[in-house]
């Protein structure tokens, strides 16, 4: 019923124009039948209703075929002149009303909503609802589209929605400008639909995120939620609501920092999952020694936790970007007073400095000042918006933490690559020796730039293999690592994670592990070995060959 | 008092009464049935139809349906009349009865419409 709003608006608006046309026509027709005329032989006659209807119909539209059936008498002509103005005004009014209706904003919006709904109802493939369109979600949309996951975007701001429409995403991203914190909007975006997988809400405002999380949970219990939260109490609150995935960018940064300080191999593996090459570049190695944290807000605290846990000495300079700007009337760090605080904090003998304020310009100037005082210092910067990326690159900062990008990466991984996401989570429970072994193994088998993919053992993805397994045949995992050219040789392939269900998972499974239908695998491979692998699991002949029983 | 209700009620009932006025009389004799009355019936019925547009309720849809039936019957009646006069060379008994009975059908549709309208008014108890 709701989707037909457009038609109802049109009908309601057209009532008066219709009435005007009916009334003007009937007055004109009635007059024509009452006024006496004269036929070609001079006999008086009266028009019938049909004659009058015919004449008025073509007169009203101002086509004018002449006077029918006979030339008019003067009384008739006088009535016709009055009728012309009457009916023409009626028509103009009707046409004007239609034109006004086409330009009507309410109608345009109803049409937009109807289109949006229709597009979403036609989705057969899984899709994700993203609330809010900005740099972060733009990246996420790009990546999800590449994986073939459809996306729906809702943002309150119509200008942002227009910007999104101009992006021409392929496949198309249905978008709507509406208030995201109302249940109606979420329903329109298809939260009730079977194919709706997840809702992403990464707003700055924690309370808004919580409200959305609550609404989504109530509207659809089984949906995955990606909700941003920047404080611990908020995260706990969300956890109690049953939100499966809470994104705290500061926690991510803190964990990464800790990993980079204590277990570089694990850090490398995590970065590799996100697309880094499998090698630590020289400038990426964090130095050991004293750290200075500039900016002691949420980010500063998160980094402090990491440093403390890693047992690294540190000191901090408390700079609040807003206070600093208000006090000094400038967004550039580095006057005489600042130099003094820097030196007092021990910049000359420190190993690294972290600029973690909320202002990109202050962060840049902090690092520049530190470099001036101590050219050997290792610089770590927090970049707040993706727009400033090129400036940060040009500033030759050793390590940049871009909160927006980190958020986007984790969201993408969680939605599109659940196994890789699991793998990253499990990495944090392992130690450096384990990590070093894995990295070494990967280097030996796959080189420095392997890729990763995940596959579920079912008929759709591994046709031959799942058929054989369903017949009750026992096939160990190692079989899949044999080359299809020569089964004595090994494919350059490494199985990183094997998942049965949410509770049972195994990192780096052994070759003798028996395969089961429904199992999910995360595999590191090269482009070529991935192709070979897919051949083997889908094709009976290849599979029989690598099993080697016949 | 609701002005909109007065106006729409006025036209719904007028549509029925004028329709009745045209139908009333010997159906085989055209002299009892005035063309002006048929014309008025058509115009008033069209106006009543437009007034029923845009009502989203269940009752509104049924009212609109009855009105559309009445419109079609009355326009058919007028068309038969014009066809008989101009194409068939004059009215005969068959066409006369057809004109009147088509209008009679429209009258029944109008009765249904008015009954529903009054029923709804009584139900609202105000």
PDB file of C-alpha atoms in Angstrom, chain B:
ATOM      1  CA  UNK B   1     -20.303  20.172   9.982  1.00  0.00           C
ATOM      2  CA  UNK B   2     -17.791  19.085   7.398  1.00  0.00           C
ATOM      3  CA  UNK B   3     -18.008  21.169   4.183  1.00  0.00           C
ATOM      4  CA  UNK B   4     -16.280  18.543   2.135  1.00  0.00           C
ATOM      5  CA  UNK B   5     -18.801  15.932   3.283  1.00  0.00           C
ATOM      6  CA  UNK B   6     -21.707  18.251   2.430  1.00  0.00           C
ATOM      7  CA  UNK B   7     -20.425  18.857  -1.074  1.00  0.00           C
ATOM      8  CA  UNK B   8     -19.611  15.253  -1.837  1.00  0.00           C
ATOM      9  CA  UNK B   9     -22.856  14.006  -0.277  1.00  0.00           C
ATOM     10  CA  UNK B  10     -24.778  16.560  -2.327  1.00  0.00           C
ATOM     11  CA  UNK B  11     -23.272  15.365  -5.594  1.00  0.00           C
ATOM     12  CA  UNK B  12     -23.595  11.646  -4.778  1.00  0.00           C
ATOM     13  CA  UNK B  13     -27.292  12.017  -4.044  1.00  0.00           C
ATOM     14  CA  UNK B  14     -27.933  14.429  -6.899  1.00  0.00           C
ATOM     15  CA  UNK B  15     -26.309  11.954  -9.287  1.00  0.00           C
ATOM     16  CA  UNK B  16     -28.778   9.311  -8.125  1.00  0.00           C
ATOM     17  CA  UNK B  17     -31.890  11.504  -8.209  1.00  0.00           C
ATOM     18  CA  UNK B  18     -31.217  12.958 -11.656  1.00  0.00           C
ATOM     19  CA  UNK B  19     -30.461   9.493 -12.909  1.00  0.00           C
ATOM     20  CA  UNK B  20     -33.810   8.370 -11.527  1.00  0.00           C
ATOM     21  CA  UNK B  21     -35.554  11.316 -13.176  1.00  0.00           C
ATOM     22  CA  UNK B  22     -34.298  10.243 -16.571  1.00  0.00           C
ATOM     23  CA  UNK B  23     -35.211   6.575 -16.132  1.00  0.00           C
ATOM     24  CA  UNK B  24     -38.671   7.275 -14.708  1.00  0.00           C
ATOM     25  CA  UNK B  25     -41.499   6.684 -17.222  1.00  0.00           C
ATOM     26  CA  UNK B  26     -42.452   4.250 -19.996  1.00  0.00           C
ATOM     27  CA  UNK B  27     -39.178   2.714 -21.232  1.00  0.00           C
ATOM     28  CA  UNK B  28     -40.532   2.179 -24.762  1.00  0.00           C
ATOM     29  CA  UNK B  29     -41.556   5.785 -25.309  1.00  0.00           C
ATOM     30  CA  UNK B  30     -38.758   8.313 -25.776  1.00  0.00           C
ATOM     31  CA  UNK B  31     -41.025  11.257 -25.068  1.00  0.00           C
ATOM     32  CA  UNK B  32     -40.924  10.422 -21.371  1.00  0.00           C
ATOM     33  CA  UNK B  33     -37.116  10.693 -21.344  1.00  0.00           C
ATOM     34  CA  UNK B  34     -35.440  14.054 -21.863  1.00  0.00           C
ATOM     35  CA  UNK B  35     -31.986  14.330 -23.426  1.00  0.00           C
ATOM     36  CA  UNK B  36     -31.214  17.248 -21.119  1.00  0.00           C
ATOM     37  CA  UNK B  37     -31.804  15.045 -18.142  1.00  0.00           C
ATOM     38  CA  UNK B  38     -29.405  12.430 -19.484  1.00  0.00           C
ATOM     39  CA  UNK B  39     -26.817  15.142 -20.086  1.00  0.00           C
ATOM     40  CA  UNK B  40     -27.206  16.451 -16.544  1.00  0.00           C
ATOM     41  CA  UNK B  41     -26.960  12.911 -15.181  1.00  0.00           C
ATOM     42  CA  UNK B  42     -23.681  12.332 -17.034  1.00  0.00           C
ATOM     43  CA  UNK B  43     -22.130  15.621 -15.858  1.00  0.00           C
ATOM     44  CA  UNK B  44     -23.173  15.159 -12.230  1.00  0.00           C
ATOM     45  CA  UNK B  45     -21.964  11.563 -12.249  1.00  0.00           C
ATOM     46  CA  UNK B  46     -18.578  12.639 -13.616  1.00  0.00           C
ATOM     47  CA  UNK B  47     -18.291  15.257 -10.896  1.00  0.00           C
ATOM     48  CA  UNK B  48     -19.219  12.677  -8.259  1.00  0.00           C
ATOM     49  CA  UNK B  49     -16.535  10.361  -9.647  1.00  0.00           C
ATOM     50  CA  UNK B  50     -13.854  13.033  -9.395  1.00  0.00           C
ATOM     51  CA  UNK B  51     -14.912  13.776  -5.824  1.00  0.00           C
ATOM     52  CA  UNK B  52     -14.425  10.106  -4.955  1.00  0.00           C
ATOM     53  CA  UNK B  53     -10.859  10.069  -6.338  1.00  0.00           C
ATOM     54  CA  UNK B  54      -7.926   9.943  -3.963  1.00  0.00           C
ATOM     55  CA  UNK B  55      -9.618   8.201  -1.047  1.00  0.00           C
ATOM     56  CA  UNK B  56      -7.232   5.473   0.066  1.00  0.00           C
ATOM     57  CA  UNK B  57      -9.674   3.552   2.293  1.00  0.00           C
ATOM     58  CA  UNK B  58     -11.427   0.327   1.417  1.00  0.00           C
ATOM     59  CA  UNK B  59     -14.792   2.094   1.335  1.00  0.00           C
ATOM     60  CA  UNK B  60     -13.388   4.843  -0.885  1.00  0.00           C
ATOM     61  CA  UNK B  61     -12.298   2.264  -3.450  1.00  0.00           C
ATOM     62  CA  UNK B  62     -15.724   0.618  -3.537  1.00  0.00           C
ATOM     63  CA  UNK B  63     -17.451   3.994  -3.863  1.00  0.00           C
ATOM     64  CA  UNK B  64     -15.170   4.872  -6.766  1.00  0.00           C
ATOM     65  CA  UNK B  65     -15.971   1.556  -8.420  1.00  0.00           C
ATOM     66  CA  UNK B  66     -19.735   2.111  -8.252  1.00  0.00           C
ATOM     67  CA  UNK B  67     -19.295   5.582  -9.683  1.00  0.00           C
ATOM     68  CA  UNK B  68     -17.207   4.283 -12.565  1.00  0.00           C
ATOM     69  CA  UNK B  69     -19.909   1.718 -13.324  1.00  0.00           C
ATOM     70  CA  UNK B  70     -22.559   4.459 -13.389  1.00  0.00           C
ATOM     71  CA  UNK B  71     -20.389   6.615 -15.686  1.00  0.00           C
ATOM     72  CA  UNK B  72     -19.840   3.816 -18.147  1.00  0.00           C
ATOM     73  CA  UNK B  73     -23.541   2.896 -18.227  1.00  0.00           C
ATOM     74  CA  UNK B  74     -24.665   6.484 -18.761  1.00  0.00           C
ATOM     75  CA  UNK B  75     -22.079   7.225 -21.431  1.00  0.00           C
ATOM     76  CA  UNK B  76     -23.045   3.980 -23.165  1.00  0.00           C
ATOM     77  CA  UNK B  77     -26.668   5.089 -23.021  1.00  0.00           C
ATOM     78  CA  UNK B  78     -25.836   8.460 -24.646  1.00  0.00           C
ATOM     79  CA  UNK B  79     -23.657   6.742 -27.243  1.00  0.00           C
ATOM     80  CA  UNK B  80     -26.448   4.346 -28.216  1.00  0.00           C
ATOM     81  CA  UNK B  81     -28.754   7.322 -28.594  1.00  0.00           C
ATOM     82  CA  UNK B  82     -26.353   9.283 -30.832  1.00  0.00           C
ATOM     83  CA  UNK B  83     -25.536   6.155 -32.845  1.00  0.00           C
ATOM     84  CA  UNK B  84     -29.201   5.383 -33.424  1.00  0.00           C
ATOM     85  CA  UNK B  85     -30.023   8.919 -34.514  1.00  0.00           C
ATOM     86  CA  UNK B  86     -27.060   9.596 -36.796  1.00  0.00           C
ATOM     87  CA  UNK B  87     -25.937   6.226 -38.034  1.00  0.00           C
ATOM     88  CA  UNK B  88     -29.034   3.996 -37.919  1.00  0.00           C
ATOM     89  CA  UNK B  89     -31.368   6.665 -39.307  1.00  0.00           C
ATOM     90  CA  UNK B  90     -33.674   7.232 -36.335  1.00  0.00           C
ATOM     91  CA  UNK B  91     -34.731   5.662 -33.064  1.00  0.00           C
ATOM     92  CA  UNK B  92     -36.669   2.425 -33.020  1.00  0.00           C
ATOM     93  CA  UNK B  93     -38.148   0.480 -30.130  1.00  0.00           C
ATOM     94  CA  UNK B  94     -34.974  -1.541 -29.534  1.00  0.00           C
ATOM     95  CA  UNK B  95     -32.668   1.455 -29.274  1.00  0.00           C
ATOM     96  CA  UNK B  96     -35.150   3.382 -27.094  1.00  0.00           C
ATOM     97  CA  UNK B  97     -35.378   0.551 -24.600  1.00  0.00           C
ATOM     98  CA  UNK B  98     -31.586   0.125 -24.689  1.00  0.00           C
ATOM     99  CA  UNK B  99     -31.017   3.807 -23.873  1.00  0.00           C
ATOM    100  CA  UNK B 100     -33.401   3.727 -20.927  1.00  0.00           C
ATOM    101  CA  UNK B 101     -32.295   0.355 -19.539  1.00  0.00           C
ATOM    102  CA  UNK B 102     -28.614   1.287 -19.672  1.00  0.00           C
ATOM    103  CA  UNK B 103     -29.449   4.378 -17.634  1.00  0.00           C
ATOM    104  CA  UNK B 104     -31.485   2.179 -15.283  1.00  0.00           C
ATOM    105  CA  UNK B 105     -28.387   0.073 -14.686  1.00  0.00           C
ATOM    106  CA  UNK B 106     -26.480   3.232 -13.814  1.00  0.00           C
ATOM    107  CA  UNK B 107     -29.286   4.098 -11.398  1.00  0.00           C
ATOM    108  CA  UNK B 108     -28.735   0.826  -9.506  1.00  0.00           C
ATOM    109  CA  UNK B 109     -25.013   1.533  -9.249  1.00  0.00           C
ATOM    110  CA  UNK B 110     -25.896   4.954  -7.863  1.00  0.00           C
ATOM    111  CA  UNK B 111     -28.224   3.415  -5.279  1.00  0.00           C
ATOM    112  CA  UNK B 112     -25.388   1.163  -4.093  1.00  0.00           C
ATOM    113  CA  UNK B 113     -23.059   4.172  -3.902  1.00  0.00           C
ATOM    114  CA  UNK B 114     -25.486   6.266  -1.873  1.00  0.00           C
ATOM    115  CA  UNK B 115     -26.306   3.337   0.440  1.00  0.00           C
ATOM    116  CA  UNK B 116     -22.617   2.803   1.172  1.00  0.00           C
ATOM    117  CA  UNK B 117     -22.119   6.512   1.728  1.00  0.00           C
ATOM    118  CA  UNK B 118     -25.005   6.746   4.196  1.00  0.00           C
ATOM    119  CA  UNK B 119     -23.955   3.524   5.911  1.00  0.00           C
ATOM    120  CA  UNK B 120     -20.492   4.929   6.471  1.00  0.00           C
ATOM    121  CA  UNK B 121     -21.940   8.171   7.836  1.00  0.00           C
ATOM    122  CA  UNK B 122     -24.149   6.297  10.302  1.00  0.00           C
ATOM    123  CA  UNK B 123     -21.269   4.092  11.391  1.00  0.00           C
ATOM    124  CA  UNK B 124     -19.093   7.052  12.368  1.00  0.00           C
ATOM    125  CA  UNK B 125     -21.707   8.075  15.058  1.00  0.00           C
ATOM    126  CA  UNK B 126     -20.882  11.747  15.006  1.00  0.00           C
TER     127      UNK B 126
END
